[in-house]
Amino acid sequence: MDINDAIWTQDFVLPQDCRYYVKTVQLTRPDTGQAVPMSYIYVADSHKVPVLITHLQDYVTETLTESDPCTMTAQKRCYYFVQMLNYLFVDHHDHFKINSILQINKDMMQDFFSNYALDILSDNDCRAPEVIWRCVRVCTFTMRRIVLKHGDRMSLKVDDLIAPRKIIDFRGKGMTIYAPNFVAHGGSIPDPLLRDIPLTALDILITQAFIHTRDIVFSICLQLFAGLRPSEACNVRQECSPLGPGIRNTIDSTGHLMPEIDLRQELVLRSDGVYVGGIKKERMQKVYPAFLPAFNAVYEWHKKYLACHSFEKEFAPMFVDFSGKAMTYKRYNDRFKFLVREYFIPELLSSKDREIQQYGELVKEKGLGPHVFRHAFTVQLVLMGVSAAELMYWRGDHSLESAAHYIACKGDLMQQAKQWSSEFTQHIIELGRQGRV
């Protein structure tokens, strides 16, 4: 019997010392070269050697109907469902004593959701409510798909999984929606990573990056001067790329050169097919005009850096790791955390400025992620007086929601943040002109 038939029998038993895992690979469309990430669920032993390949990923969803858009990647949805499978079939098998998905009932799912919500993470924090709710949605609607196909052999029914709820829409009218019929409340909400950064601290951070992590300097500037998300920066290609230039120079209405960053589609940028990161909104992204001098200086510096380092010429990615392959978002994030931990925090704490010392203590306590640069970019545009529509354009957003939030907080931002001085941007220009590659 095929394994994917066996999984749907009451007699199926997970092999000893095995767990469910998720694997994501990138396939390439031969006509366009576009990267198509594919995630699948498999069973592997304690060394993560695959034992069985399943088709369970075909059922995984976060929506009620096929027509609803899925906002999470397939990989994230599979991860949520796999956590439930391992909870029921591996970690608590002695308690539940079930072997088949057909034997899962509502109480078992509720037990998983309750424990998932209250679970303490490795950094002593709890999961945020929105993360808990995503997990509940994915597992609930995935099990609904399974019930619709195999329900005649299952104890679970659709009514166990979802229930109608009355809500009031934004026009004040009542409407009925169908939502997961489960309850999951987490512990205390963890403090989010810092996003605000004082100008002096930002100057220190960029200076330290030029010294200690030169491989991510220009990716920082893509976020700081063009508002790219960290994963989007990892998708940028060199101008010489056989896949097409990642940065193109166009002439604007005033006759000046305006670089445009090509984020129109995700492409495979590594020979091993490893996924480098996602593009949230496909587009051609311009650099904000006020930041062009600093951007151009760092870009020219980065070209010199690339000339001294090997890379896969059939892809010519803009950012490369130590193996010469395109840098992934995970690698970028790891390198940034290394920079913060080993150099940025010690530099802040050794400052004679008491406010900078206090900021260093905050960073040490709460952490700092690369999204800080996109946030800083946004704050600067707000302080410059752009409209919500303009801010949405420069940020590369799908909707006005985030831009409107920033504009609504303009009063607070004006009290807390400062516009970048000419000395700050000039310092970056000098670093680009004189920095060691």
Short mmCIF file of C-alpha atoms in Angstrom, two decimals, residues 111-351:
data_model
loop_
_atom_site.label_atom_id
_atom_site.label_comp_id
_atom_site.label_asym_id
_atom_site.label_seq_id
_atom_site.Cartn_x
_atom_site.Cartn_y
_atom_site.Cartn_z
CA ASP A 111 -5.47 20.49 24.19
CA PHE A 112 -2.79 21.32 21.61
CA PHE A 113 -4.03 24.90 21.15
CA SER A 114 -4.10 25.53 24.90
CA ASN A 115 -0.57 24.22 25.36
CA TYR A 116 0.69 26.06 22.28
CA ALA A 117 -0.71 29.30 23.66
CA LEU A 118 0.87 28.89 27.08
CA ASP A 119 4.17 27.42 25.92
CA ILE A 120 7.29 29.24 27.13
CA LEU A 121 9.79 29.86 24.35
CA SER A 122 13.55 29.40 24.58
CA ASP A 123 14.09 33.10 25.32
CA ASN A 124 11.64 32.92 28.25
CA ASP A 125 8.89 34.73 26.34
CA CYS A 126 5.34 33.76 25.43
CA ARG A 127 3.81 33.66 21.97
CA ALA A 128 2.00 36.77 20.81
CA PRO A 129 -1.82 36.52 20.40
CA GLU A 130 -1.67 36.95 16.62
CA VAL A 131 0.79 34.03 16.33
CA ILE A 132 -1.49 31.81 18.44
CA TRP A 133 -4.50 32.74 16.32
CA ARG A 134 -2.64 31.97 13.08
CA CYS A 135 -1.83 28.50 14.37
CA VAL A 136 -5.46 27.90 15.37
CA ARG A 137 -6.72 29.05 11.95
CA VAL A 138 -4.28 26.93 9.97
CA CYS A 139 -4.85 23.73 11.94
CA THR A 140 -8.63 24.24 12.05
CA PHE A 141 -9.17 24.92 8.36
CA THR A 142 -6.67 22.20 7.38
CA MET A 143 -8.55 19.65 9.46
CA ARG A 144 -11.78 20.90 7.88
CA ARG A 145 -10.38 20.04 4.44
CA ILE A 146 -9.44 16.59 5.70
CA VAL A 147 -12.92 16.07 7.20
CA LEU A 148 -14.58 17.06 3.94
CA LYS A 149 -12.61 14.33 2.13
CA HIS A 150 -12.34 11.59 4.77
CA GLY A 151 -15.18 12.53 7.12
CA ASP A 152 -17.03 9.23 6.76
CA ARG A 153 -14.14 7.55 8.62
CA MET A 154 -13.51 10.29 11.21
CA SER A 155 -15.01 11.23 14.54
CA LEU A 156 -14.45 14.93 13.79
CA LYS A 157 -17.25 16.84 12.08
CA VAL A 158 -17.17 20.22 10.38
CA ASP A 159 -19.39 21.67 13.12
CA ASP A 160 -16.74 20.68 15.67
CA LEU A 161 -14.19 22.82 13.88
CA ILE A 162 -15.94 26.03 12.85
CA ALA A 163 -18.92 27.96 14.14
CA PRO A 164 -20.91 30.97 12.90
CA ARG A 165 -20.30 34.27 14.68
CA LYS A 166 -22.12 37.58 14.41
CA ILE A 167 -19.94 40.64 13.88
CA ILE A 168 -20.47 44.30 12.96
CA ASP A 169 -18.63 45.43 9.83
CA PHE A 170 -17.02 48.84 9.31
CA ARG A 171 -20.34 50.23 7.96
CA GLY A 172 -22.13 49.24 11.17
CA LYS A 173 -24.03 46.40 9.54
CA GLY A 174 -24.34 42.95 11.10
CA MET A 175 -22.90 39.98 9.27
CA THR A 176 -22.13 36.30 9.92
CA ILE A 177 -18.64 34.84 9.58
CA TYR A 178 -17.34 31.33 10.23
CA ALA A 179 -14.42 31.10 12.62
CA PRO A 180 -12.50 28.34 14.44
CA ASN A 181 -14.57 26.85 17.24
CA PHE A 182 -11.67 26.81 19.72
CA VAL A 183 -10.33 28.94 22.55
CA ALA A 184 -6.63 29.65 23.12
CA HIS A 185 -5.31 32.37 25.42
CA GLY A 186 -1.58 32.97 25.79
CA GLY A 187 0.50 34.19 28.67
CA SER A 188 1.95 37.65 29.01
CA ILE A 189 2.74 39.27 25.67
CA PRO A 190 6.50 39.51 25.05
CA ASP A 191 8.05 42.92 24.60
CA PRO A 192 8.59 43.57 20.89
CA LEU A 193 12.01 44.27 19.45
CA LEU A 194 13.06 47.90 19.50
CA ARG A 195 12.35 49.80 16.32
CA ASP A 196 13.21 53.39 17.23
CA ILE A 197 16.87 54.30 17.12
CA PRO A 198 18.45 57.68 18.03
CA LEU A 199 20.38 59.39 15.26
CA THR A 200 23.67 59.13 17.15
CA ALA A 201 23.13 55.40 17.69
CA LEU A 202 22.23 54.92 14.01
CA ASP A 203 25.47 56.62 13.03
CA ILE A 204 27.41 54.30 15.34
CA LEU A 205 25.63 51.23 13.95
CA ILE A 206 26.40 52.07 10.32
CA THR A 207 30.02 52.88 11.16
CA GLN A 208 30.42 49.52 12.92
CA ALA A 209 28.84 47.76 9.92
CA PHE A 210 31.43 49.30 7.58
CA ILE A 211 34.17 47.96 9.86
CA HIS A 212 32.90 44.53 10.94
CA THR A 213 30.10 43.33 8.60
CA ARG A 214 30.87 44.83 5.22
CA ASP A 215 28.82 42.10 3.50
CA ILE A 216 25.55 43.64 4.74
CA VAL A 217 26.35 47.38 4.55
CA PHE A 218 24.58 47.98 1.23
CA SER A 219 21.57 45.87 2.23
CA ILE A 220 21.23 48.17 5.24
CA CYS A 221 21.29 51.15 2.88
CA LEU A 222 18.63 49.62 0.62
CA GLN A 223 16.36 49.58 3.66
CA LEU A 224 17.45 52.96 4.96
CA PHE A 225 17.23 54.89 1.69
CA ALA A 226 14.67 52.92 -0.38
CA GLY A 227 12.48 51.37 2.32
CA LEU A 228 13.06 47.74 1.31
CA ARG A 229 12.16 44.92 3.68
CA PRO A 230 15.15 42.77 4.75
CA SER A 231 14.01 39.75 2.70
CA GLU A 232 13.42 41.98 -0.35
CA ALA A 233 17.00 43.26 -0.18
CA CYS A 234 18.20 39.66 -0.48
CA ASN A 235 16.36 39.40 -3.83
CA VAL A 236 18.31 42.22 -5.48
CA ARG A 237 20.73 41.31 -8.28
CA GLN A 238 23.82 43.03 -9.64
CA GLU A 239 23.53 45.10 -12.80
CA CYS A 240 25.56 42.42 -14.67
CA SER A 241 23.21 39.57 -13.72
CA PRO A 242 22.22 37.26 -16.62
CA LEU A 243 18.74 37.28 -15.06
CA GLY A 244 18.52 41.01 -15.71
CA PRO A 245 19.91 44.01 -13.84
CA GLY A 246 18.65 44.30 -10.25
CA ILE A 247 19.21 48.07 -10.26
CA ARG A 248 18.40 50.17 -13.32
CA ASN A 249 19.14 53.85 -13.84
CA THR A 250 16.30 55.88 -15.34
CA ILE A 251 15.99 59.60 -15.99
CA ASP A 252 13.31 61.39 -13.99
CA SER A 253 11.21 64.40 -15.07
CA THR A 254 13.94 66.82 -13.97
CA GLY A 255 16.59 65.09 -16.08
CA HIS A 256 18.40 63.48 -13.13
CA LEU A 257 19.42 59.83 -12.94
CA MET A 258 17.11 57.85 -10.68
CA PRO A 259 18.07 54.28 -9.69
CA GLU A 260 15.20 51.79 -9.65
CA ILE A 261 15.41 48.48 -7.80
CA ASP A 262 13.83 45.55 -9.64
CA LEU A 263 11.53 43.68 -7.24
CA ARG A 264 9.06 42.55 -9.89
CA GLN A 265 9.40 38.84 -9.20
CA GLU A 266 11.22 36.34 -7.01
CA LEU A 267 13.91 34.49 -8.94
CA VAL A 268 16.13 31.57 -8.03
CA LEU A 269 19.45 33.16 -7.06
CA ARG A 270 21.41 30.13 -5.84
CA SER A 271 22.65 26.99 -7.57
CA ASP A 272 21.42 24.88 -4.63
CA GLY A 273 17.90 26.30 -5.00
CA VAL A 274 17.77 27.58 -1.41
CA TYR A 275 15.09 30.24 -0.90
CA VAL A 276 16.66 33.66 -0.22
CA GLY A 277 13.51 35.41 1.02
CA GLY A 278 10.21 36.83 -0.12
CA ILE A 279 9.05 39.97 -1.92
CA LYS A 280 5.93 41.22 -0.19
CA LYS A 281 4.87 43.53 -3.03
CA GLU A 282 6.29 43.04 -6.51
CA ARG A 283 7.34 46.40 -7.93
CA MET A 284 10.08 48.67 -9.29
CA GLN A 285 11.22 50.58 -6.21
CA LYS A 286 12.90 53.99 -6.46
CA VAL A 287 15.33 55.47 -3.95
CA TYR A 288 13.89 58.48 -2.13
CA PRO A 289 15.45 61.54 -3.86
CA ALA A 290 16.75 63.20 -0.68
CA PHE A 291 18.86 60.13 0.07
CA LEU A 292 20.36 59.67 -3.41
CA PRO A 293 23.85 61.09 -2.67
CA ALA A 294 24.36 58.74 0.29
CA PHE A 295 22.83 55.80 -1.61
CA ASN A 296 25.06 56.31 -4.65
CA ALA A 297 28.21 56.61 -2.51
CA VAL A 298 27.53 53.34 -0.71
CA TYR A 299 26.48 51.61 -3.93
CA GLU A 300 29.79 52.49 -5.60
CA TRP A 301 31.61 51.23 -2.50
CA HIS A 302 29.64 47.97 -2.63
CA LYS A 303 30.59 47.43 -6.28
CA LYS A 304 34.25 47.59 -5.22
CA TYR A 305 33.49 45.15 -2.42
CA LEU A 306 31.92 42.68 -4.89
CA ALA A 307 34.93 43.00 -7.20
CA CYS A 308 37.05 41.54 -4.39
CA HIS A 309 34.74 38.62 -3.64
CA SER A 310 33.62 35.59 -5.63
CA PHE A 311 29.97 34.95 -6.49
CA GLU A 312 27.94 32.65 -8.73
CA LYS A 313 28.11 34.47 -12.07
CA GLU A 314 25.05 32.71 -13.52
CA PHE A 315 22.97 34.57 -10.90
CA ALA A 316 25.18 37.53 -9.88
CA PRO A 317 23.31 38.28 -6.63
CA MET A 318 23.89 41.66 -5.02
CA PHE A 319 24.68 40.10 -1.63
CA VAL A 320 26.76 36.96 -1.14
CA ASP A 321 27.67 34.75 1.79
CA PHE A 322 31.10 33.31 2.52
CA SER A 323 30.50 30.46 0.04
CA GLY A 324 29.86 32.90 -2.84
CA LYS A 325 26.14 32.08 -2.99
CA ALA A 326 23.31 34.59 -2.65
CA MET A 327 22.77 35.69 0.93
CA THR A 328 19.50 34.44 2.42
CA TYR A 329 17.27 36.47 4.71
CA LYS A 330 18.24 34.16 7.58
CA ARG A 331 21.92 34.78 6.91
CA TYR A 332 21.34 38.54 6.74
CA ASN A 333 19.43 38.44 10.02
CA ASP A 334 22.17 36.35 11.67
CA ARG A 335 24.90 38.70 10.47
CA PHE A 336 22.97 41.71 11.72
CA LYS A 337 22.45 40.12 15.16
CA PHE A 338 26.17 39.33 15.27
CA LEU A 339 26.95 42.98 14.53
CA VAL A 340 24.57 44.18 17.24
CA ARG A 341 25.73 41.70 19.86
CA GLU A 342 29.48 41.82 19.35
CA TYR A 343 30.11 45.44 18.36
CA PHE A 344 27.09 47.75 18.53
CA ILE A 345 26.01 47.09 22.12
CA PRO A 346 29.58 47.29 23.55
CA GLU A 347 30.11 50.56 21.68
CA LEU A 348 26.88 52.02 23.09
CA LEU A 349 27.62 50.93 26.64
CA SER A 350 31.13 52.42 26.52
CA SER A 351 29.80 55.81 25.36
#
